[in-house]
Amino acid sequence: MAADQTRRIDAGGAIDRSTPVELVVDGTTLTGFAGDTVASALVANGRLRVGDSIYRGRPRGILSAGVEEPNAFVLVHGDHDESMLPATTLELVPGLDVRLLDGIGVLDQKPDPAEYDKMHVHADVAVVGAGPAGLAAARAAAATGARVVLLEQDFRLGGSLLASPAEVVEGVPAAQWVEQVRAELEAAPEVRVLIRTTAFGSYDNNHLIAVEKRAEHLDGTARDGIPRQRIWHVTAAQVVLATGAFERPIVFADNDVPGVMLASSVTTYVRRYAALPGREAVVVTTNDSGYAAAHALLEAGASVQVLDARDEGASPVVASAAQAAGLRVRTGCAVVGIDGDASVEGAWVARIDAEGALVGDAERVVCDLVAVSGGWTPNVSLHSQRQGALHWDDDLAGFVPTAAVRNQHLAGAVRGTYWTDGCRAEGDAAGVAAASAAGFSAASRSTVIGADAVAEERVARAGRTRQLWVVEGREGGYATHFVDLQRDNTAADVLRATGAGMRSVEHVKRYTSISTGVDQGRIGAVNTIGLLTRVLSGDDTRAIPPGQPGQDETASGPAAGAARPTPGAIGNTTFRAPFTPVAFAALAGRSRGDLFDAARTTSIHPWHEAHGALFEDVGQWKRPWYYPRPGEDIDAAVARECRAAREGVAFMDATTLGKIEIRGADAGEFLNRLYTNAFKKLAVGKARYGVMCKPDGMVFDDGVVLRLAEDRYFATTTTGGAARVLEWLEEWSQTEWPDLDVVCTSVTEQWSTIAVVGPRSREVIARMAPDLDVTREGFGFMEFRETVLASGIPARICRITFSGELAFEINVPTWYGLQVWEDVAEAGADFDITPYGTETMHVLRAEKAYPIVGQDTDGTVTPQDLGMSWIVSTTKDFVGNRSYSRSSHRAADRKQLVSVLPLDRSLRLPEGAQLVEPGALGDYTGEGLPSRPIPMLGHVTSSYHSQALGRSFGLALVKAGRDRIGQTLIASFEGRFAEVEVADAVLYDKEGARRDG
Amino acid sequence: MLIIDCPNCGPRPETEYGYGGQAHVAYPEDPHALTDEEWAQYLFYRDNPKGDYAERWVHSAGCRKWFNAVRDTRTYEISAVYRTGETRSETQKGA
């Protein structure tokens, strides 16, 4: 079965050899085992080469075994293709059909049919990373009874231990230790272990956001009913970051040829996946860690040669282990070039000097694998997202955290702790400290040693890392010395950036695009910074603005004339979420389609639907827009609806208006202070239109207020403004006038409102409410009556108008809304009563220049600008009043509401069209941009066709508009111009003769 | 996401709250007694400190009550909450 797995090592590895799994790669079927990734299956089949590079089309190979992979990206075919997944983290499951990508993917244009979920949890301790440090931390915290969440991006627990299963931890082999801790955690009642879960964002208040893959690894029908991914929002009292470290490559000529691989990844492929990346290997390293790959390869039967870039070679313990294993080691040497294009055929090896330049001739060594280790970079992303401090540690040759963020703890390789028992001990201590800080007490298993001693031991255990930022090639130049493989950026590109004057690492990043790829600089960032230390002087680095993560705080760089700055003089680019890519679909979760936002409908909605209404969204409300009859377009329908309202009778569902009850002994005084006009002396049973302004004097909302009783008012608001008006009332009553006895309650949902409009509306209301005197004398304008309808339903009927016509509004409890609407339809049938929607409402109100707050106003418009000085009281004070005496409010060129009449009576101007003086256009034809700015006088805020006037018209805000009445202006829109005449805002029934019928 | 400790409802997620800017900016006793400059100060000018900032919040999706909180603008840590009308105590003024 596994005959084709030519590079599968005979024994070992965390793979299930009894479960072969087929994989289709670019149409070719390969076989791997359960427990493989796509990348490890490729390695096991002797395939290191993947897609070509993004810009230069160079052959590329698998570089890593994790999330830092810059080359091996695949597209996974499925119901919905998914692009740019690293093969190194993609779990091998049956049915996987992938295409290797050339450094870039394309989004599938089909909708994603999968479901995505969200979860919110609170924890005492959240632990990120399940290597030796994270496992020990989770175990220690769990033992105290704390609620623990452990997040691990891999599909297995163990972290670095997965690549060293035989290493002894607490007296047992690592694989067994991981299993023991896992069992212990799973048995603990308050512990949640999440694998395949990447914590990608870390936010204030220890809010972590993670994405969990839930279904992709399942086979066929096992996926049914399981959301594909889930976003976790974890709020934790304490956080332990045990996020490990990334190995850096070495920058030498042709270091991107397939077969060049990170040394620790070679170890992972050999020991975790039992897959042999090469049979003849050269290991080139700047530090002790590279030797692990050499041992792994040797034990797997490969021939190995180690090139140690350090003149002194490895630390004594590592050196003697190498000697004992019979490893061939050459010190002070490095790979200076690669032989081969599509795969490594040989390595050019030479002695190098202190600058990384060749000493003497290079020698060609035949090999098929070059394992590289340029040192380690702690994975500080989540730490730095919270502005956790970093500094360059010259001994560890990496940016390490200076101190944990408040309520966070750091353990293991993220701190530069690069030996297993150190990681385990730090994790244990961090777990205890975190649980204790969260209020749980426990004893640590480990002896806590002083911080200085730990720092010394870290350096001693790691050994010295040579900071070899670039190795000269056999020929000059750096055009194939790759720094960022995914972006195809080389050392030459870095030199081009500094040559162009770039100094800050942020500028170099943007000039080159280094660190902007999927791996976000995990491969190339520190090597870029290292390169900058080679080409920038101390003076250069002193000119770099401070504040980059890890940048030295005090006078950057060495004294003038000193040799070289350190990476600390330069710092990192900013670390941002997400740590690894997250699909938008996962972030959206279920908030798609119908569930994107709540849709509010009135109790009358079913009737509107049954009668063919088209709907308009107003805030969250679905409002009838117009009711087309067969063959009618919007214009014909609106003209018919307008005619009915002006000449006969029409009705509209006005339920969506905001409604607020204001109650209390001081309710009248309260409204007096917030509305521009007076309400305190409004008689019970009467209504009044009111305008509310912000302290700056600008119109905020408007509506009609009814006085229900001495201590009760009922205010209506704009449909969209209901919530903010209630908030506004509550804010003033609570924060400024707590002494006033007033309570505000939203009653929008409690009442249905039906407007019955038109000269014949009185007859309809008379039929609806036989007990009511609806005569002109008996029921005056701006009055309301409580009554019982013919149907027995109690109702509050108001005589108010938003069209200028005789009109009534029937308010009934919401659950009677549909019934009463149908009764109105029946009572008005003889008069051909016509339902109308928001479009007709807008035409009718605009003909009367009734403004819509938010359409004809924009937060810079006063009541006076609207021509409503009459509503601004001069006898009482109110919020906004003081502003009217500010000079800006008295300026002669304030924009004022007027109407505009296109000379072409059929032209409906687009709302937003600009208005300018005739002659101001100069030579501007509407093509492109004018040669100089054209002063604007204002803009069109509303525009319709008036059935009553038989022409188009608009409302507009125009500088000194009322002084311009009669003038002709130019409307500019969509590259066209049209002449318009400025007219008084009110175009229909100026005398207000129609409102009483 | 911040967890904000409502004086009435206890700790609740930030999404339940509305923000109201700087606290203790009282509506002037008599706006008409102010110069344009002074009135403009009330309307438009607010502090922008690096560090502790006393500001107003409202528990919109809870008790709907306004209250004050002292938040560090650098760390977003809230060191004190107290009801509208209460003054910030010496201990709440922090470091």
PDB file of N, CA and C in Angstrom, chain A residues 211-250:
ATOM      1  N   VAL A 211      -9.427  30.976  16.282  1.00  0.00           N
ATOM      2  CA  VAL A 211     -10.261  30.265  15.301  1.00  0.00           C
ATOM      3  C   VAL A 211      -9.978  28.766  15.416  1.00  0.00           C
ATOM      4  N   GLU A 212     -11.056  28.021  15.530  1.00  0.00           N
ATOM      5  CA  GLU A 212     -10.937  26.568  15.680  1.00  0.00           C
ATOM      6  C   GLU A 212     -11.425  25.899  14.403  1.00  0.00           C
ATOM      7  N   LYS A 213     -10.600  25.020  13.851  1.00  0.00           N
ATOM      8  CA  LYS A 213     -11.041  24.226  12.699  1.00  0.00           C
ATOM      9  C   LYS A 213     -11.777  23.016  13.245  1.00  0.00           C
ATOM     10  N   ARG A 214     -13.025  22.873  12.861  1.00  0.00           N
ATOM     11  CA  ARG A 214     -13.834  21.825  13.493  1.00  0.00           C
ATOM     12  C   ARG A 214     -14.186  20.685  12.559  1.00  0.00           C
ATOM     13  N   ALA A 215     -14.258  20.949  11.274  1.00  0.00           N
ATOM     14  CA  ALA A 215     -14.807  19.909  10.394  1.00  0.00           C
ATOM     15  C   ALA A 215     -13.863  19.461   9.289  1.00  0.00           C
ATOM     16  N   GLU A 216     -12.886  20.283   8.938  1.00  0.00           N
ATOM     17  CA  GLU A 216     -12.081  19.952   7.762  1.00  0.00           C
ATOM     18  C   GLU A 216     -11.363  18.619   7.897  1.00  0.00           C
ATOM     19  N   HIS A 217     -11.025  18.249   9.129  1.00  0.00           N
ATOM     20  CA  HIS A 217     -10.248  17.018   9.305  1.00  0.00           C
ATOM     21  C   HIS A 217     -11.135  15.789   9.375  1.00  0.00           C
ATOM     22  N   LEU A 218     -12.455  15.993   9.339  1.00  0.00           N
ATOM     23  CA  LEU A 218     -13.354  14.845   9.425  1.00  0.00           C
ATOM     24  C   LEU A 218     -13.613  14.283   8.027  1.00  0.00           C
ATOM     25  N   ASP A 219     -13.973  13.038   8.006  1.00  0.00           N
ATOM     26  CA  ASP A 219     -14.155  12.322   6.757  1.00  0.00           C
ATOM     27  C   ASP A 219     -15.623  12.395   6.328  1.00  0.00           C
ATOM     28  N   GLY A 220     -15.891  12.860   5.127  1.00  0.00           N
ATOM     29  CA  GLY A 220     -17.197  12.775   4.472  1.00  0.00           C
ATOM     30  C   GLY A 220     -18.369  13.192   5.335  1.00  0.00           C
ATOM     31  N   THR A 221     -19.289  12.250   5.572  1.00  0.00           N
ATOM     32  CA  THR A 221     -20.542  12.592   6.237  1.00  0.00           C
ATOM     33  C   THR A 221     -20.336  12.946   7.699  1.00  0.00           C
ATOM     34  N   ALA A 222     -19.181  12.613   8.251  1.00  0.00           N
ATOM     35  CA  ALA A 222     -18.909  12.995   9.641  1.00  0.00           C
ATOM     36  C   ALA A 222     -18.924  14.504   9.807  1.00  0.00           C
ATOM     37  N   ARG A 223     -18.763  15.233   8.682  1.00  0.00           N
ATOM     38  CA  ARG A 223     -18.767  16.705   8.763  1.00  0.00           C
ATOM     39  C   ARG A 223     -20.171  17.269   8.890  1.00  0.00           C
ATOM     40  N   ASP A 224     -21.186  16.450   8.528  1.00  0.00           N
ATOM     41  CA  ASP A 224     -22.549  16.985   8.476  1.00  0.00           C
ATOM     42  C   ASP A 224     -22.963  17.532   9.829  1.00  0.00           C
ATOM     43  N   GLY A 225     -23.526  18.718   9.819  1.00  0.00           N
ATOM     44  CA  GLY A 225     -24.048  19.295  11.049  1.00  0.00           C
ATOM     45  C   GLY A 225     -23.007  19.931  11.928  1.00  0.00           C
ATOM     46  N   ILE A 226     -21.753  19.856  11.524  1.00  0.00           N
ATOM     47  CA  ILE A 226     -20.705  20.479  12.340  1.00  0.00           C
ATOM     48  C   ILE A 226     -20.237  21.738  11.631  1.00  0.00           C
ATOM     49  N   PRO A 227     -20.379  22.879  12.287  1.00  0.00           N
ATOM     50  CA  PRO A 227     -19.860  24.100  11.663  1.00  0.00           C
ATOM     51  C   PRO A 227     -18.388  23.925  11.316  1.00  0.00           C
ATOM     52  N   ARG A 228     -18.008  24.470  10.175  1.00  0.00           N
ATOM     53  CA  ARG A 228     -16.670  24.215   9.662  1.00  0.00           C
ATOM     54  C   ARG A 228     -15.602  24.808  10.576  1.00  0.00           C
ATOM     55  N   GLN A 229     -15.831  26.034  10.992  1.00  0.00           N
ATOM     56  CA  GLN A 229     -14.878  26.670  11.905  1.00  0.00           C
ATOM     57  C   GLN A 229     -15.655  27.431  12.961  1.00  0.00           C
ATOM     58  N   ARG A 230     -14.956  27.723  14.030  1.00  0.00           N
ATOM     59  CA  ARG A 230     -15.617  28.431  15.127  1.00  0.00           C
ATOM     60  C   ARG A 230     -14.653  29.485  15.653  1.00  0.00           C
ATOM     61  N   ILE A 231     -15.174  30.688  15.811  1.00  0.00           N
ATOM     62  CA  ILE A 231     -14.371  31.762  16.413  1.00  0.00           C
ATOM     63  C   ILE A 231     -14.607  31.749  17.922  1.00  0.00           C
ATOM     64  N   TRP A 232     -13.526  31.710  18.659  1.00  0.00           N
ATOM     65  CA  TRP A 232     -13.615  31.732  20.128  1.00  0.00           C
ATOM     66  C   TRP A 232     -13.218  33.105  20.634  1.00  0.00           C
ATOM     67  N   HIS A 233     -14.086  33.659  21.455  1.00  0.00           N
ATOM     68  CA  HIS A 233     -13.753  34.886  22.182  1.00  0.00           C
ATOM     69  C   HIS A 233     -13.492  34.462  23.624  1.00  0.00           C
ATOM     70  N   VAL A 234     -12.252  34.518  24.030  1.00  0.00           N
ATOM     71  CA  VAL A 234     -11.880  34.060  25.366  1.00  0.00           C
ATOM     72  C   VAL A 234     -11.485  35.281  26.195  1.00  0.00           C
ATOM     73  N   THR A 235     -12.190  35.519  27.251  1.00  0.00           N
ATOM     74  CA  THR A 235     -11.794  36.572  28.185  1.00  0.00           C
ATOM     75  C   THR A 235     -11.243  35.876  29.427  1.00  0.00           C
ATOM     76  N   ALA A 236      -9.985  36.133  29.712  1.00  0.00           N
ATOM     77  CA  ALA A 236      -9.317  35.395  30.780  1.00  0.00           C
ATOM     78  C   ALA A 236      -8.779  36.359  31.843  1.00  0.00           C
ATOM     79  N   ALA A 237      -8.917  35.962  33.086  1.00  0.00           N
ATOM     80  CA  ALA A 237      -8.341  36.780  34.154  1.00  0.00           C
ATOM     81  C   ALA A 237      -6.825  36.830  33.988  1.00  0.00           C
ATOM     82  N   GLN A 238      -6.241  35.699  33.632  1.00  0.00           N
ATOM     83  CA  GLN A 238      -4.799  35.610  33.448  1.00  0.00           C
ATOM     84  C   GLN A 238      -4.516  34.856  32.148  1.00  0.00           C
ATOM     85  N   VAL A 239      -3.455  35.254  31.478  1.00  0.00           N
ATOM     86  CA  VAL A 239      -3.070  34.587  30.228  1.00  0.00           C
ATOM     87  C   VAL A 239      -1.622  34.115  30.350  1.00  0.00           C
ATOM     88  N   VAL A 240      -1.385  32.875  29.935  1.00  0.00           N
ATOM     89  CA  VAL A 240      -0.018  32.374  29.829  1.00  0.00           C
ATOM     90  C   VAL A 240       0.303  32.225  28.344  1.00  0.00           C
ATOM     91  N   LEU A 241       1.313  32.929  27.892  1.00  0.00           N
ATOM     92  CA  LEU A 241       1.757  32.778  26.508  1.00  0.00           C
ATOM     93  C   LEU A 241       2.930  31.805  26.483  1.00  0.00           C
ATOM     94  N   ALA A 242       2.702  30.671  25.850  1.00  0.00           N
ATOM     95  CA  ALA A 242       3.758  29.668  25.682  1.00  0.00           C
ATOM     96  C   ALA A 242       3.818  29.372  24.191  1.00  0.00           C
ATOM     97  N   THR A 243       4.117  30.427  23.432  1.00  0.00           N
ATOM     98  CA  THR A 243       3.924  30.391  21.987  1.00  0.00           C
ATOM     99  C   THR A 243       5.163  29.965  21.212  1.00  0.00           C
ATOM    100  N   GLY A 244       6.261  29.639  21.934  1.00  0.00           N
ATOM    101  CA  GLY A 244       7.408  29.060  21.255  1.00  0.00           C
ATOM    102  C   GLY A 244       8.253  30.061  20.495  1.00  0.00           C
ATOM    103  N   ALA A 245       8.988  29.551  19.524  1.00  0.00           N
ATOM    104  CA  ALA A 245       9.918  30.381  18.753  1.00  0.00           C
ATOM    105  C   ALA A 245       9.994  29.842  17.333  1.00  0.00           C
ATOM    106  N   PHE A 246      10.416  30.705  16.433  1.00  0.00           N
ATOM    107  CA  PHE A 246      10.602  30.300  15.037  1.00  0.00           C
ATOM    108  C   PHE A 246      12.085  30.301  14.701  1.00  0.00           C
ATOM    109  N   GLU A 247      12.473  29.304  13.893  1.00  0.00           N
ATOM    110  CA  GLU A 247      13.858  29.253  13.457  1.00  0.00           C
ATOM    111  C   GLU A 247      14.026  30.149  12.232  1.00  0.00           C
ATOM    112  N   ARG A 248      15.205  30.778  12.138  1.00  0.00           N
ATOM    113  CA  ARG A 248      15.479  31.659  10.997  1.00  0.00           C
ATOM    114  C   ARG A 248      16.325  30.926   9.965  1.00  0.00           C
ATOM    115  N   PRO A 249      16.087  31.169   8.705  1.00  0.00           N
ATOM    116  CA  PRO A 249      16.981  30.632   7.678  1.00  0.00           C
ATOM    117  C   PRO A 249      18.287  31.442   7.640  1.00  0.00           C
ATOM    118  N   ILE A 250      19.201  31.048   6.768  1.00  0.00           N
ATOM    119  CA  ILE A 250      20.432  31.808   6.562  1.00  0.00           C
ATOM    120  C   ILE A 250      20.386  32.376   5.144  1.00  0.00           C
TER     121      ILE A 250
END
